[in-house]
XYZ file of C-alpha atoms in Angstrom:
322
model
C 3.554 17.653 -1.923
C -0.114 17.252 -2.903
C 0.867 16.228 -6.482
C 3.411 13.749 -5.257
C 0.927 12.193 -2.846
C -1.785 11.979 -5.435
C 0.516 10.216 -7.845
C 1.593 7.757 -5.216
C -2.077 7.028 -4.280
C -2.983 6.604 -7.882
C -0.374 3.933 -8.337
C -1.260 2.259 -5.137
C -4.929 2.119 -5.769
C -4.772 1.485 -9.520
C -2.649 -1.544 -9.215
C -3.785 -2.768 -5.804
C -0.179 -2.057 -4.658
C -0.604 -3.942 -1.505
C 2.897 -5.090 -1.828
C 4.229 -1.568 -1.420
C 2.610 -1.189 2.027
C 4.017 -4.641 2.941
C 2.720 -5.642 6.223
C 5.013 -8.104 7.937
C 7.750 -7.742 10.487
C 11.478 -8.271 10.176
C 12.542 -11.068 7.831
C 13.737 -14.445 9.213
C 17.266 -15.361 8.425
C 16.034 -19.017 8.131
C 13.546 -18.123 5.456
C 14.140 -19.308 1.904
C 15.816 -16.865 -0.410
C 12.936 -17.224 -2.923
C 9.593 -19.053 -3.357
C 7.906 -20.124 -6.526
C 4.136 -19.527 -6.741
C 1.676 -20.086 -9.513
C -0.917 -17.664 -10.986
C -2.957 -20.734 -12.081
C -4.547 -20.640 -8.636
C -6.748 -17.895 -10.034
C -8.481 -20.536 -12.115
C -9.982 -21.939 -8.917
C -13.506 -21.356 -7.909
C -14.230 -17.787 -6.699
C -13.701 -17.283 -2.950
C -16.616 -17.191 -0.493
C -15.001 -15.643 2.644
C -13.734 -12.067 3.067
C -10.193 -12.988 3.846
C -10.149 -15.356 0.895
C -11.213 -12.542 -1.390
C -8.474 -10.319 -0.010
C -5.897 -13.059 -0.800
C -7.432 -13.493 -4.244
C -7.070 -9.770 -4.936
C -3.374 -9.763 -4.177
C -2.784 -12.643 -6.479
C -4.802 -10.827 -9.294
C -2.770 -7.619 -8.889
C 0.372 -9.614 -9.901
C -1.107 -11.987 -12.392
C -3.160 -9.955 -14.829
C -2.260 -7.642 -17.686
C -5.039 -5.053 -18.460
C -5.840 -1.603 -19.735
C -8.343 0.648 -17.902
C -9.798 4.103 -17.518
C -10.398 5.434 -13.951
C -11.275 8.545 -11.926
C -9.682 9.629 -8.589
C -11.503 12.155 -6.421
C -10.172 13.713 -3.293
C -10.651 17.010 -1.435
C -8.556 18.873 -3.907
C -9.710 17.791 -7.306
C -11.021 15.173 -9.649
C -8.557 13.359 -12.000
C -9.255 11.115 -14.940
C -6.599 8.452 -15.576
C -5.527 5.855 -18.157
C -3.991 2.811 -16.549
C -1.806 0.150 -18.107
C -0.558 -3.039 -16.450
C 1.557 -5.351 -18.622
C 3.506 -8.451 -17.842
C 6.346 -9.508 -20.088
C 9.296 -11.873 -19.430
C 8.586 -11.904 -15.679
C 8.453 -8.121 -15.330
C 5.383 -5.991 -14.383
C 5.190 -2.643 -16.132
C 2.659 -0.280 -14.524
C 1.815 3.064 -16.188
C -0.546 5.866 -15.068
C -1.367 8.643 -17.433
C -3.127 11.776 -16.132
C -5.666 12.836 -18.719
C -6.543 16.254 -17.114
C -4.266 19.322 -16.994
C -0.554 18.929 -17.621
C 0.502 15.689 -19.319
C 1.933 13.468 -16.509
C 2.970 9.883 -16.971
C 4.189 7.684 -14.106
C 5.748 4.368 -14.726
C 6.895 1.635 -12.394
C 8.669 -1.655 -13.167
C 9.127 -4.593 -10.814
C 9.552 -8.433 -11.046
C 6.321 -10.309 -11.090
C 5.700 -11.615 -7.630
C 7.746 -8.955 -5.943
C 5.425 -8.526 -2.874
C 7.763 -6.170 -1.010
C 7.355 -7.876 2.379
C 8.058 -11.150 4.123
C 6.566 -12.734 7.172
C 8.978 -13.361 10.062
C 7.438 -16.828 10.352
C 7.921 -17.668 6.685
C 10.132 -20.663 7.487
C 7.511 -22.185 9.737
C 4.300 -21.185 7.936
C 3.738 -23.202 4.696
C 1.047 -20.769 3.433
C 2.029 -18.464 0.504
C 2.689 -14.894 1.392
C -0.657 -13.548 0.046
C -2.532 -15.705 2.615
C -0.273 -14.599 5.441
C -0.646 -10.941 4.395
C -4.476 -11.272 4.346
C -4.525 -12.849 7.815
C -2.449 -9.996 9.107
C -4.916 -7.476 7.711
C -7.733 -9.401 9.283
C -5.981 -9.144 12.728
C -6.134 -5.404 12.527
C -9.421 -4.835 10.688
C -12.801 -6.440 10.870
C -13.601 -7.468 7.283
C -17.125 -7.911 5.981
C -18.231 -9.087 2.563
C -21.220 -8.061 0.411
C -22.003 -9.772 -2.868
C -24.032 -8.749 -5.906
C -22.514 -5.398 -6.426
C -21.679 -3.736 -9.740
C -18.885 -1.375 -10.850
C -17.887 -0.300 -14.355
C -20.504 -2.673 -15.793
C -18.872 -5.656 -14.055
C -20.100 -7.926 -11.368
C -18.315 -7.222 -8.057
C -18.058 -8.026 -4.375
C -17.543 -5.410 -1.718
C -15.119 -5.677 1.179
C -15.405 -3.302 4.132
C -12.415 -2.933 6.482
C -13.312 -1.574 9.947
C -10.312 -0.814 12.261
C -10.641 -2.925 15.368
C -9.139 -0.237 17.568
C -11.203 2.564 16.009
C -8.023 4.558 15.520
C -7.638 4.397 11.696
C -9.573 5.180 8.588
C -12.179 2.742 7.198
C -11.536 1.266 3.801
C -14.058 -0.136 1.248
C -13.056 -2.166 -1.733
C -14.999 -3.357 -4.689
C -13.380 -6.315 -6.437
C -14.143 -7.737 -9.854
C -15.901 -11.033 -9.265
C -14.381 -12.642 -12.295
C -10.688 -11.701 -11.832
C -10.305 -10.291 -8.297
C -8.896 -6.925 -9.572
C -9.700 -3.797 -7.668
C -12.415 -1.789 -9.258
C -13.179 0.791 -6.644
C -11.700 2.064 -3.320
C -13.330 4.478 -0.886
C -11.621 5.806 2.218
C -13.860 7.090 5.122
C -13.044 8.802 8.399
C -14.473 8.054 11.867
C -17.553 10.197 11.081
C -18.205 8.100 7.891
C -17.313 11.044 5.660
C -15.669 10.102 2.340
C -12.071 11.272 2.161
C -11.001 9.803 -1.172
C -12.417 7.712 -3.910
C -10.800 5.728 -6.729
C -12.941 4.042 -9.253
C -12.310 2.206 -12.581
C -14.849 3.292 -15.170
C -13.740 0.844 -17.902
C -11.682 -2.377 -17.598
C -10.645 -4.045 -20.838
C -10.427 -7.764 -20.915
C -7.635 -8.804 -18.548
C -5.172 -11.524 -19.513
C -3.766 -13.819 -16.919
C 0.024 -14.387 -16.751
C 0.596 -17.984 -17.711
C 3.795 -18.689 -15.890
C 4.917 -19.165 -12.244
C 6.144 -16.190 -10.237
C 9.284 -16.136 -8.151
C 9.118 -14.292 -4.906
C 12.499 -13.116 -3.698
C 13.363 -12.119 -0.139
C 14.023 -8.440 0.229
C 17.686 -7.411 0.545
C 18.928 -6.823 4.096
C 19.683 -3.233 5.120
C 21.491 -1.572 7.997
C 19.452 -0.360 10.879
C 19.149 3.431 11.067
C 20.556 5.538 13.904
C 17.030 6.122 15.253
C 14.127 4.075 16.652
C 10.355 4.452 16.852
C 9.084 4.180 20.290
C 5.393 3.760 19.441
C 3.337 2.425 16.554
C -0.286 1.557 16.269
C -1.083 -2.126 16.729
C -0.363 -4.073 13.631
C 1.785 -1.321 12.018
C 5.030 -3.066 11.172
C 8.399 -1.999 9.743
C 8.872 -3.205 6.178
C 11.834 -5.571 5.483
C 14.340 -4.029 3.086
C 12.531 -0.695 3.165
C 15.113 1.400 5.089
C 16.863 3.848 2.703
C 19.797 6.027 3.252
C 19.406 9.141 1.214
C 21.888 12.027 0.644
C 22.805 14.602 3.212
C 22.044 12.472 6.213
C 18.352 11.670 5.538
C 17.163 8.074 6.314
C 13.748 6.765 5.309
C 11.724 3.848 6.576
C 8.222 2.568 5.743
C 5.685 1.078 8.126
C 2.318 -0.554 7.338
C -0.690 -2.396 8.809
C -1.493 -3.922 5.453
C -3.768 -1.112 4.280
C -2.491 2.169 5.895
C 1.139 3.185 5.422
C 3.465 5.590 7.160
C 6.777 6.922 5.841
C 9.380 8.236 8.298
C 12.220 10.483 7.364
C 14.932 11.332 9.870
C 17.393 14.098 8.967
C 20.671 14.832 10.682
C 21.695 17.591 10.215
C 18.391 19.278 9.473
C 17.916 20.117 5.801
C 14.113 20.798 5.371
C 13.999 23.835 7.510
C 11.173 25.279 5.519
C 8.763 22.801 7.114
C 6.999 24.218 10.239
C 6.818 21.856 13.269
C 3.500 20.257 14.196
C 0.999 18.204 12.391
C -0.496 19.420 9.123
C -3.523 17.790 7.295
C -3.268 17.514 3.449
C -6.560 15.987 2.382
C -6.485 12.329 3.374
C -2.763 12.503 4.181
C -1.077 14.192 7.043
C 2.530 15.297 7.634
C 4.095 15.615 11.071
C 7.305 17.465 11.687
C 9.375 17.305 14.952
C 12.621 19.157 15.219
C 15.371 18.545 17.884
C 18.651 20.027 18.935
C 20.118 17.221 21.078
C 22.322 15.285 20.768
C 22.745 17.309 17.584
C 20.464 19.054 15.112
C 17.975 16.440 13.819
C 14.434 16.347 12.461
C 11.617 13.785 12.055
C 9.189 14.088 9.087
C 6.327 11.561 9.087
C 3.812 11.184 6.214
C 0.915 8.883 6.077
C -2.744 8.299 5.220
C -3.703 7.946 8.889
C -5.473 10.356 11.221
C -3.303 13.314 12.097
C -3.294 12.538 15.898
C -1.867 9.021 15.191
C 0.833 10.400 12.876
C 1.841 13.013 15.397
C 2.192 10.443 18.151
C 4.396 8.277 15.934
C 6.652 11.202 15.018
C 6.959 12.268 18.688
C 8.084 8.771 19.688
C 11.195 8.691 17.599
C 14.463 8.836 19.390
C 17.885 9.391 17.715
C 21.365 8.432 18.811
C 24.325 10.035 17.035
C 27.142 7.611 16.170
């Protein structure tokens, strides 16, 4: 479990995978099937406002090829990493190589511009998706900007995300001032203690993707046999993210733009080795709720949110057998 979570975090932070924790609500049937956007906007003058920098960073994560070295630190260990992000023929190839301990390589491929989310108001709002995503994050977190920072021998700006409800972790990002790429991420709890740190130690010269990117609407999926009765404000289901796995397990993702929660509902129960209740695993938590009516079924919630929040989400799930 720890190794899996660490790998997922590494990918998310290393490549600013803000698309994976997509933030917007159910897709609009009236929305266009695809939108063409241009990475040339990164040639514009550097942003000045916090939300503009956030938008800029999402563009950068999809528009630059680069090589990097990084370190990831959590409550369990320290890992050194080799990162590769290549763009060729409209496809992003992301590779993370663990340089400590057993040789582990994680690779992900996706079309350039595959954000993984779509605003329900896409048909009415002319702003590109990165702008709408950044505005959503700003509705959940107070964002402050500090200039004149330095990370990995590169000029940077610092964004601090303070949850408006005080019920989530605080995020700090350091963005490369020249490209907008993420150089450092620190996660802090309500007591300001550092839970996790990711930091690039060397970023080789990034190259910007010269072509336009096509953003496709996520495929529609069937609604699961269960519903979530409560979610924190701004935590939205991700379009196209419901997955039907084998042996009656259904998965769905939720996000507020920074924090993510994965819900798995099993019917019949398969993972009986998991004890009920909420368990903390470093920055992540796992909540398990088991039921016997209308039949044997189980909720497993995993997320990088405070344990009490995750437990409340898991307890709110209701299931109806078809």
